[in-house]
mmCIF file of C-alpha atoms and ligand atoms in Angstrom:
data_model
loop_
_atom_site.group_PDB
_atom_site.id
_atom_site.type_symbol
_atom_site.label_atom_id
_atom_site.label_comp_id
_atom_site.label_asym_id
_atom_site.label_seq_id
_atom_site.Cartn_x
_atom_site.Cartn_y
_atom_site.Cartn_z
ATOM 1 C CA UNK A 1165 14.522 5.107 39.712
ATOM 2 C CA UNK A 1166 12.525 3.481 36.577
ATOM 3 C CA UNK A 1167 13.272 -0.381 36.205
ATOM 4 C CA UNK A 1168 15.622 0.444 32.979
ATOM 5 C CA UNK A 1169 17.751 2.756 35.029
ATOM 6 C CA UNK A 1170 17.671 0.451 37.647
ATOM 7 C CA UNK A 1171 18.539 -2.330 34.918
ATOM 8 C CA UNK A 1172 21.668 -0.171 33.816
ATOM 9 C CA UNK A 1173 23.256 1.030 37.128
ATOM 10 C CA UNK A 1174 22.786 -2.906 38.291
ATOM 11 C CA UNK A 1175 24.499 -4.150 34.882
ATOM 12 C CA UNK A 1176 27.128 -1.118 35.957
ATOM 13 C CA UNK A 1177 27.984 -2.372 38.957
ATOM 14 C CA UNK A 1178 28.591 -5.975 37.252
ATOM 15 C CA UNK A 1179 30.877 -4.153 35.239
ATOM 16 C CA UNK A 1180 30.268 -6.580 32.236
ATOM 17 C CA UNK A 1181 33.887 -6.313 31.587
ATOM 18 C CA UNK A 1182 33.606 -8.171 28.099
ATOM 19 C CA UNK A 1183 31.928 -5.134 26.344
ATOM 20 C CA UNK A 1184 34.948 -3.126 27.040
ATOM 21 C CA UNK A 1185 37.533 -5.742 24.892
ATOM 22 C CA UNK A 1186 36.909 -7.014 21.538
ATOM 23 C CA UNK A 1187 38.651 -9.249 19.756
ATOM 24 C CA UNK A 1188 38.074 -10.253 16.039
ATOM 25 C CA UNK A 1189 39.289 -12.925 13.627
ATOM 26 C CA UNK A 1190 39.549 -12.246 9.904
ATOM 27 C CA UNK A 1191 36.499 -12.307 7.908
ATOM 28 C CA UNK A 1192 38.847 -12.840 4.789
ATOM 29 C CA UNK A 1193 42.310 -12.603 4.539
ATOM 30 C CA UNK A 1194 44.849 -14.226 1.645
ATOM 31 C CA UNK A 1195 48.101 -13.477 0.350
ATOM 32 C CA UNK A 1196 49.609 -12.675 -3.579
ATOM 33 C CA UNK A 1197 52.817 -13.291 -5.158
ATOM 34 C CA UNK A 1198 54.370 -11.007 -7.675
ATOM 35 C CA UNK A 1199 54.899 -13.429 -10.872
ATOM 36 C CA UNK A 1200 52.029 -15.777 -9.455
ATOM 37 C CA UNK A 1201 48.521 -15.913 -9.915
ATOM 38 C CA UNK A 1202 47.975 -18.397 -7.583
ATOM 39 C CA UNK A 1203 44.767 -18.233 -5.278
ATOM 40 C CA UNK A 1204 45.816 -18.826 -1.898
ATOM 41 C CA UNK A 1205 42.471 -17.147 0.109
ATOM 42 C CA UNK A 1206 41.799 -20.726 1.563
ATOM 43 C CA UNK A 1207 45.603 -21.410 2.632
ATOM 44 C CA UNK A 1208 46.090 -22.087 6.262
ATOM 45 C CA UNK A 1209 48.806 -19.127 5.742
ATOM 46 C CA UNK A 1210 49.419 -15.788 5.178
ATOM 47 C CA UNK A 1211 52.532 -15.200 4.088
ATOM 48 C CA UNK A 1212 55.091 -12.048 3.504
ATOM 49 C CA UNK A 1213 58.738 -11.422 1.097
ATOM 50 C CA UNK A 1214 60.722 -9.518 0.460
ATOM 51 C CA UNK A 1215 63.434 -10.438 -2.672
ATOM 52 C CA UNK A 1216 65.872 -8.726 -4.990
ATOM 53 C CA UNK A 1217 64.632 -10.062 -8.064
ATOM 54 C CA UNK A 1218 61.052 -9.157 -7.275
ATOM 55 C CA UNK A 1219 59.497 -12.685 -8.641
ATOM 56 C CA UNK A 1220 59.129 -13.909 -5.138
ATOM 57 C CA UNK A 1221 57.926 -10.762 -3.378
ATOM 58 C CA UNK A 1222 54.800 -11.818 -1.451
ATOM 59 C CA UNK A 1223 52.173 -9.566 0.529
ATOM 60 C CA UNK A 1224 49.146 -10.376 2.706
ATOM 61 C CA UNK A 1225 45.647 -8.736 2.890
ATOM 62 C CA UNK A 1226 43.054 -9.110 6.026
ATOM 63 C CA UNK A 1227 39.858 -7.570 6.097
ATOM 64 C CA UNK A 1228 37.506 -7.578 9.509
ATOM 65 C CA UNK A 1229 33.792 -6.565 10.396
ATOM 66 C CA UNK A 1230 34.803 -4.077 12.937
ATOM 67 C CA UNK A 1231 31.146 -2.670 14.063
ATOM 68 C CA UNK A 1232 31.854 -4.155 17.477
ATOM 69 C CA UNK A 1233 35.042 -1.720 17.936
ATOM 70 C CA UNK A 1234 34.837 0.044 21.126
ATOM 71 C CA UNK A 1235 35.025 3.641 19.563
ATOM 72 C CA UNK A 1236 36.111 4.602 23.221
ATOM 73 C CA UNK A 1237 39.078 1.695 23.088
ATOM 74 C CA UNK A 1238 42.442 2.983 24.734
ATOM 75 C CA UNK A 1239 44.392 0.024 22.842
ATOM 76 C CA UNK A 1240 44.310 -1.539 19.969
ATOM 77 C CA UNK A 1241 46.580 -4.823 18.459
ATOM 78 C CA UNK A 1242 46.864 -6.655 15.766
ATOM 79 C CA UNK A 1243 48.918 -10.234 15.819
ATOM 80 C CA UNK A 1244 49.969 -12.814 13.626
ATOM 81 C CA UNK A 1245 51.871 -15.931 14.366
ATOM 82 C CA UNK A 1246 54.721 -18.008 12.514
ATOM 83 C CA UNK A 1247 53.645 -21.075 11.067
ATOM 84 C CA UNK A 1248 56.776 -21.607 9.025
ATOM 85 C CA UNK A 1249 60.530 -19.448 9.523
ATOM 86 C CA UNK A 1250 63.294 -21.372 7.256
ATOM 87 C CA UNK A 1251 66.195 -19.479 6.168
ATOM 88 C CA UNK A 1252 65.282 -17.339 9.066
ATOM 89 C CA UNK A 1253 66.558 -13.783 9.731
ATOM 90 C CA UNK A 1254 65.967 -10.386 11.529
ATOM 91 C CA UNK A 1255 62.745 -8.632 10.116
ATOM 92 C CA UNK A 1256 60.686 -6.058 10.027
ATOM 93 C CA UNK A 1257 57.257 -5.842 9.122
ATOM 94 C CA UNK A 1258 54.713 -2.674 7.960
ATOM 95 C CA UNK A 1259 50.783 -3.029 8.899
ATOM 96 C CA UNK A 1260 49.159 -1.018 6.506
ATOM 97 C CA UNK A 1261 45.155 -0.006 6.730
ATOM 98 C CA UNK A 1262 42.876 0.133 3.611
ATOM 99 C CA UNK A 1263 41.147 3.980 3.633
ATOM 100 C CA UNK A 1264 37.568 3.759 4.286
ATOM 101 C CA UNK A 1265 35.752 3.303 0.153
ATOM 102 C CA UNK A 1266 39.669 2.628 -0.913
ATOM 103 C CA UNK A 1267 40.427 0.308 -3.313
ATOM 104 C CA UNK A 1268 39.436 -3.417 -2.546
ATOM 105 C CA UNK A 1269 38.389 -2.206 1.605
ATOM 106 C CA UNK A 1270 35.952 -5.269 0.848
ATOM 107 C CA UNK A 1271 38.288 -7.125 -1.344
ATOM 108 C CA UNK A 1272 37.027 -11.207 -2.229
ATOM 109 C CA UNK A 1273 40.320 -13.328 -1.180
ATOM 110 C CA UNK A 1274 39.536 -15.154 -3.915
ATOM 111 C CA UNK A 1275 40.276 -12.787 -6.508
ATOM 112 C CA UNK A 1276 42.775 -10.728 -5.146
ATOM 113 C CA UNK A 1277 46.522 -10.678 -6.993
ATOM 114 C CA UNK A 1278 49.636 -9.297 -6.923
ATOM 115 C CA UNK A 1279 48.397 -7.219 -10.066
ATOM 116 C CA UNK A 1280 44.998 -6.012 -9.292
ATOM 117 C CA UNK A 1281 45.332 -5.238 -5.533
ATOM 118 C CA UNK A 1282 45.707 -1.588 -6.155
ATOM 119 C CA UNK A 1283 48.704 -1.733 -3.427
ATOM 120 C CA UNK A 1284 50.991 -3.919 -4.665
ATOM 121 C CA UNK A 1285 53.933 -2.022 -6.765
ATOM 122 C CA UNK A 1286 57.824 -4.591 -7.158
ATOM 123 C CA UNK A 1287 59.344 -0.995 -8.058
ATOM 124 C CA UNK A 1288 59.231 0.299 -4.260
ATOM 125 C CA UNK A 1289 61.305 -1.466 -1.750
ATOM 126 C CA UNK A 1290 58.660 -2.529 0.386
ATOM 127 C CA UNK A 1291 56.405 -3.736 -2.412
ATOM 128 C CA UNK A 1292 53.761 -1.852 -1.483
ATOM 129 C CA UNK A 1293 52.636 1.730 -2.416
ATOM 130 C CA UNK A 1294 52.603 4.144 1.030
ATOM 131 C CA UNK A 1295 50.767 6.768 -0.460
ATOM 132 C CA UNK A 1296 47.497 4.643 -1.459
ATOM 133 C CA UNK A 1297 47.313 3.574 2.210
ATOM 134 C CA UNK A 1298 45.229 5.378 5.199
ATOM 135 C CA UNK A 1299 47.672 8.372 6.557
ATOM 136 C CA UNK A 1300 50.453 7.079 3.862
ATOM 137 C CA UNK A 1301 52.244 5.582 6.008
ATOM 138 C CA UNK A 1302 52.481 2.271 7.767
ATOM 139 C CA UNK A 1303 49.998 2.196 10.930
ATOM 140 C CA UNK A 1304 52.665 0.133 12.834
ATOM 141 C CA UNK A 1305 55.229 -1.977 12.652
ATOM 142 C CA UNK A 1306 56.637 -4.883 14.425
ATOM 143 C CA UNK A 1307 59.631 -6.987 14.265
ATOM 144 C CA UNK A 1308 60.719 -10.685 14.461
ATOM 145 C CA UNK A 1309 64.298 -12.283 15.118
ATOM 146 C CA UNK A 1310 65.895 -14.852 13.455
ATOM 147 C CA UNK A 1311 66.008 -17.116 17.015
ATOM 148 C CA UNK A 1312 62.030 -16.895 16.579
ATOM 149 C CA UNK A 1313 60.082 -20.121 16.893
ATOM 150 C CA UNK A 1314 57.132 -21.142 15.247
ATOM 151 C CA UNK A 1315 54.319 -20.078 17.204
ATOM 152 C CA UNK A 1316 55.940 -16.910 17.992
ATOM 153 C CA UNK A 1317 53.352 -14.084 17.833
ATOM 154 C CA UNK A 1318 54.303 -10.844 16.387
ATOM 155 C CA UNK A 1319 52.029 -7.880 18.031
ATOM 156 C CA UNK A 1320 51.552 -3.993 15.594
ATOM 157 C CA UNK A 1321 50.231 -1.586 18.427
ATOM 158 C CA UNK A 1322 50.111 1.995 18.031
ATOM 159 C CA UNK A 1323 48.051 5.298 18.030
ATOM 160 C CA UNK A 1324 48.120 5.466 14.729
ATOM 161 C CA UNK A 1325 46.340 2.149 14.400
ATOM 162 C CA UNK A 1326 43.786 3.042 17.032
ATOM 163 C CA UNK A 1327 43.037 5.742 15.263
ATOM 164 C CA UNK A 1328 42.107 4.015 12.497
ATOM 165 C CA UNK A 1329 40.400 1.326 14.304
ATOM 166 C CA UNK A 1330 37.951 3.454 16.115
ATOM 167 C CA UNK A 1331 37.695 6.155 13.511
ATOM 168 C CA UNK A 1332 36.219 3.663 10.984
ATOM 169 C CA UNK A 1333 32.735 3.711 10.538
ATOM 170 C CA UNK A 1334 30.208 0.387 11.649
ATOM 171 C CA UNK A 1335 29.257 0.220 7.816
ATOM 172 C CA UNK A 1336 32.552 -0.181 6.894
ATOM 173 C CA UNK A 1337 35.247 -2.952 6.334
ATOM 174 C CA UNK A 1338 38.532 -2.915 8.640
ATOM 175 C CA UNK A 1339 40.997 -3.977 5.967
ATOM 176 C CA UNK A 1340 44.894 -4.030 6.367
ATOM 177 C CA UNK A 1341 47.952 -5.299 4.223
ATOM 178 C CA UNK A 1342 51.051 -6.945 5.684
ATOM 179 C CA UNK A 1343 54.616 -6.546 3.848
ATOM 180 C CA UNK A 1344 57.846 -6.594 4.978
ATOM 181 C CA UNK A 1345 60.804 -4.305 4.743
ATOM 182 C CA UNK A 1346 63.364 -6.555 5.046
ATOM 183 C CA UNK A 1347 65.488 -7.792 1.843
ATOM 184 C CA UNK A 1348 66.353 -11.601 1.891
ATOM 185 C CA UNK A 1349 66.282 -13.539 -0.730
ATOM 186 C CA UNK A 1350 66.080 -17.110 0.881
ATOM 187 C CA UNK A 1351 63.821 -16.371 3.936
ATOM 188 C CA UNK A 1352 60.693 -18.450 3.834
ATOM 189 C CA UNK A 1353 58.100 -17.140 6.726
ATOM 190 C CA UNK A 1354 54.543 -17.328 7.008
ATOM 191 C CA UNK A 1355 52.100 -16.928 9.517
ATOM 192 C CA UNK A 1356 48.828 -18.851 10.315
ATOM 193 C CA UNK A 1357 45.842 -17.202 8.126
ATOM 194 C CA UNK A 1358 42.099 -17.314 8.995
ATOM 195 C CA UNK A 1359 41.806 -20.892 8.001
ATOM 196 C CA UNK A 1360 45.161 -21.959 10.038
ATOM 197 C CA UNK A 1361 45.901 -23.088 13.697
ATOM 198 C CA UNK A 1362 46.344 -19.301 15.473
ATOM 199 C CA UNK A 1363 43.953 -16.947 13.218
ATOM 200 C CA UNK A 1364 45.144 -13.276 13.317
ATOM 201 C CA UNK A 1365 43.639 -10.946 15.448
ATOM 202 C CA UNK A 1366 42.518 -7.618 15.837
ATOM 203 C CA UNK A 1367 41.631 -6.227 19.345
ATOM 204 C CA UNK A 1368 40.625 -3.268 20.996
ATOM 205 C CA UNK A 1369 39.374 -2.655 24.257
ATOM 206 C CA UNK A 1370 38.917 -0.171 27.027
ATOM 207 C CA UNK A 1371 41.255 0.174 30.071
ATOM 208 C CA UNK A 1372 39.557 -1.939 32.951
ATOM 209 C CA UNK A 1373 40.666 -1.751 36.527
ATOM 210 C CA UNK A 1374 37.229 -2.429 38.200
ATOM 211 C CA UNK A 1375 38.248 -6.082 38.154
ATOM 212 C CA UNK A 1376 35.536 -7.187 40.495
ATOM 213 C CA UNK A 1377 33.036 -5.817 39.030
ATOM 214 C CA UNK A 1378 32.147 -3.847 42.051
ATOM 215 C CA UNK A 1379 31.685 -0.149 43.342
ATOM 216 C CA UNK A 1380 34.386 1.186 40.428
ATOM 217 C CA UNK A 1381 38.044 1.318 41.082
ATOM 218 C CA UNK A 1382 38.401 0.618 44.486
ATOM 219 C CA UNK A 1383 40.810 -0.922 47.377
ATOM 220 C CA UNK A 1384 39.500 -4.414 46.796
ATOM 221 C CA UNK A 1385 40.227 -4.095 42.824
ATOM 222 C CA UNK A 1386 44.176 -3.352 44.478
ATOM 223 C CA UNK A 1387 44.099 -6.661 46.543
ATOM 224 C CA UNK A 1388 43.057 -8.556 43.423
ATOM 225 C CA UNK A 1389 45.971 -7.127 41.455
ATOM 226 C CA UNK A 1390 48.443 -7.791 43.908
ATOM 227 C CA UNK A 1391 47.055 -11.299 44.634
ATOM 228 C CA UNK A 1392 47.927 -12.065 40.719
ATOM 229 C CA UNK A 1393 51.101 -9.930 40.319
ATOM 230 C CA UNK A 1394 53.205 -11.668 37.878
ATOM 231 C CA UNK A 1395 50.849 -13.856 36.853
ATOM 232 C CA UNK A 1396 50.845 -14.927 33.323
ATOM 233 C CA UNK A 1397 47.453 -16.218 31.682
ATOM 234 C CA UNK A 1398 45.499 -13.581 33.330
ATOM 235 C CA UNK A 1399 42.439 -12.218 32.874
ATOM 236 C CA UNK A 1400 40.619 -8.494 33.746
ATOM 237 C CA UNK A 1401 39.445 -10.092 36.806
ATOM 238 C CA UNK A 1402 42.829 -10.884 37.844
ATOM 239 C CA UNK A 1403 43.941 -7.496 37.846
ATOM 240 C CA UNK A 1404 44.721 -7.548 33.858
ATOM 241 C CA UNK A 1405 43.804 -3.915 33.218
ATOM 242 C CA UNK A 1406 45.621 -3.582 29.830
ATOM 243 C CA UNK A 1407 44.748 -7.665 28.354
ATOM 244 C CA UNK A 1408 47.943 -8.130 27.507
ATOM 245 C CA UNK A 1409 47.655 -11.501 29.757
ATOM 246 C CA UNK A 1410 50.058 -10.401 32.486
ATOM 247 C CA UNK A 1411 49.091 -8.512 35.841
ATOM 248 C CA UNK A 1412 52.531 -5.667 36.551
ATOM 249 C CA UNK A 1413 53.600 -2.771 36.696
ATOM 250 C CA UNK A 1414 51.582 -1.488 34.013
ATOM 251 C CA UNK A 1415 48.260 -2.703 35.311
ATOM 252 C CA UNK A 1416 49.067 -1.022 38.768
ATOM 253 C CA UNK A 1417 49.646 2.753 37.221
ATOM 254 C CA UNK A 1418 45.902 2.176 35.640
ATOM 255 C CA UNK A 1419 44.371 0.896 38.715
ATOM 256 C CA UNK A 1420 46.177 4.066 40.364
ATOM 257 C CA UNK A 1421 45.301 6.251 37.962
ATOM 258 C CA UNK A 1422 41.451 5.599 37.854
ATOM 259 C CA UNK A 1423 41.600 5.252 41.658
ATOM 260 C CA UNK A 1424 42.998 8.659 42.425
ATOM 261 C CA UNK A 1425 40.658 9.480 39.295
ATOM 262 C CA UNK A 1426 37.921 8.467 41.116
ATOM 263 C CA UNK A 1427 38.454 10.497 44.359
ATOM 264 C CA UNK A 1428 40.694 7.692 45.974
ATOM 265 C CA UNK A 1429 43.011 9.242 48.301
ATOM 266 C CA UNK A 1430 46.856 9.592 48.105
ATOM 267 C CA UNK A 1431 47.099 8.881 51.870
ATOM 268 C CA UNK A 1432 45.354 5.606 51.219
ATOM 269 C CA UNK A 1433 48.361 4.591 48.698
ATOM 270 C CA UNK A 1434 50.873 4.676 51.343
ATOM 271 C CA UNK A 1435 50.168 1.845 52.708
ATOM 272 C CA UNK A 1436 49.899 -0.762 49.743
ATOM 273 C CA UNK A 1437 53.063 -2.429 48.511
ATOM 274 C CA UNK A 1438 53.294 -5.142 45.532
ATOM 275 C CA UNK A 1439 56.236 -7.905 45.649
ATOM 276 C CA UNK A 1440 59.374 -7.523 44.357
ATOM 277 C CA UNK A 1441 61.094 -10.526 43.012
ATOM 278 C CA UNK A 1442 63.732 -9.640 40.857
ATOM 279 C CA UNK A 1443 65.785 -6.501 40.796
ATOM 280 C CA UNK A 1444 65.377 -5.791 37.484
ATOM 281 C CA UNK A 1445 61.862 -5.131 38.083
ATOM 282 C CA UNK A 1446 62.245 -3.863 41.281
ATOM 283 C CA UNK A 1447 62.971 0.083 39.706
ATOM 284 C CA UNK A 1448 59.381 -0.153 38.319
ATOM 285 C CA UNK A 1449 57.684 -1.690 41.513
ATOM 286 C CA UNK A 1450 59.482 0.963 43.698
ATOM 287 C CA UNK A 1451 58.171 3.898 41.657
ATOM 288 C CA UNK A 1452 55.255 2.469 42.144
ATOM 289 C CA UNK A 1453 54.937 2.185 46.006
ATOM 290 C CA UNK A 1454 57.703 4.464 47.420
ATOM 291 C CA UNK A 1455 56.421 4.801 50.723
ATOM 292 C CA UNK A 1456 55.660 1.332 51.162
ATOM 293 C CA UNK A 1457 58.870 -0.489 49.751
ATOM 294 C CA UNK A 1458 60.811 2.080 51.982
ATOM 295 C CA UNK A 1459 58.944 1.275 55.085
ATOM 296 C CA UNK A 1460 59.083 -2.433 54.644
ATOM 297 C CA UNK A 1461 62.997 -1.966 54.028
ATOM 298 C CA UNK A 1462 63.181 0.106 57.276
ATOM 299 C CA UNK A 1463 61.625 -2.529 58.682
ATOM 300 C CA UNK A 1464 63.867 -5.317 57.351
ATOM 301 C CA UNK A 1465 67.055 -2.997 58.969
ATOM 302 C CA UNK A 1466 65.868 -2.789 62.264
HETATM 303 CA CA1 CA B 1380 42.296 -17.039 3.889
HETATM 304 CA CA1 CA B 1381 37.332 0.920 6.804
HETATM 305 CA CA1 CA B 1382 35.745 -2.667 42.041
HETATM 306 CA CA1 CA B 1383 48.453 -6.384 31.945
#
């Protein structure tokens, strides 16, 4: 084996997990008012309307270097969170994505309107054009509630938008606008921009469930999941296979998945069981481990 293969299946076994997750801030982002010509590109907000009268209707634009993308990424997220809910009310909100050489893909914050975005129309109900956008159609949506706090994070996830993610070439600008379909005339909501407390962020990353780093998707990578089960805060070395922060039911199928993937054997499942601690997510944790929860509860009979 030369010295750079050796290099490479060493780094492998590391399993340098980072490379397989990316997460990116805006480069630019700002937001434009219908009636206003405002510049807002160095407000610590973005912010998002939706009125009957049009003069208040308000959209946001974000723009990202995405050449680190994974182009291999199973996931991919974007998030922005409150900094301001008054008058607050169910909504629901439509993540757009620039086409690659669209109109202002590389737009300068600091110039971008309402009127010369090449998006923004007051005549359509969710003050934005569909058709201009990648696919013509919103890449995802997501959702708040009135009840939301500020610091709330509102997450757009979808194959649509990993589709786009990956698909967009390194020379290119990952650009997206943010409107909101919801009607209400008093609502006043923003969320922190670039320059505010929680930046948005764009993610994408690669299902891990070698989470020590170790000999692939093994028996050991199990025993770290289950020692974190539940855990919030976690990390792909907890057992996080997804990085959404939380070690469940979800993490488990992937570890399963690559570990039957990877020639692990059925009969080794039976024994493993995870805990249980409520019943409501007991139905997921028992399709999980069948054969183990059963034995365990024969064993708690007897
Ligand atoms: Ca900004
Ligand atoms: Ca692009
Ligand atoms: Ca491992
Ligand atoms: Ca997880």
């Amino acid at each position: 084996m030369s010295i750079t293969r050796f290099a490479a299946a060493v780094a492998s076994l590391l399993g340098a997990a980072t490379s397989y997750a990316v997460t990116l801030n805006p480069v630019a982002d700002t937001w434009v008012q219908n009636a206003n010509f405002a510049n807002n590109a160095a407000d610590a907000n973005v912010r998002v309307k939706n009125q009957n009268n049009q003069l208040n209707d308000r959209v946001s634009f974000f723009k990202f270097e995405g050449a680190t993308i994974p182009v291999a990424s199973d996931v991919a997220r974007f998030s922005v969170t409150i900094s301001a809910f008054t008058a607050p009310t169910n909504m629901t909100f439509q993540l757009f994505g620039i086409p690659d050489g669209g109109a202002n893909e590389d737009f300068d914050a600091g110039a971008l309107t309402f009127d010369n975005t090449g998006y923004t129309d007051q005549s359509v109900d969710n003050n934005v054009n569909d058709a201009l956008f990648a696919g013509g159609a919103p890449l995802a949506t997501g959702q708040i509630v009135a009840a939301n706090p500020i610091g709330t994070t509102v997450t757009f996830s979808s194959p649509a938008l990993l589709n786009f993610v990956t698909a967009n070439p390194t020379t290119s600008h990952l650009s997206f606008a943010l409107t909101t379909s919801t009607i209400a005339d008093s609502v006043f909501l923003s969320f922190y921009s670039a320059e505010g407390a929680t930046p948005p962020a764009l993610s994408a990353f690669e299902f891990v469930t070698n989470f020590d780093g170790i000999g692939g998707t093994t028996l050991n990578d199990f025993t770290i999941l289950r020692n974190h089960y539940l855990n919030t805060g976690a990390v792909n070395a907890d057992g996080d296979a997804n990085f959404d922060g939380t070690v469940n039911h979800e993490d488990f199928f992937l570890w399963r998945t690559a570990f039957l993937g990877g020639g692990g054997s059925v009969a080794a499942l039976e024994g493993l069981s995870l805990p249980v601690p409520e019943p409501a997510s007991s139905a997921c944790a028992v399709a999980l481990s069948v054969s183990a929860i059963a034995l365990r509860r024969r064993r708690r009979a007897t």
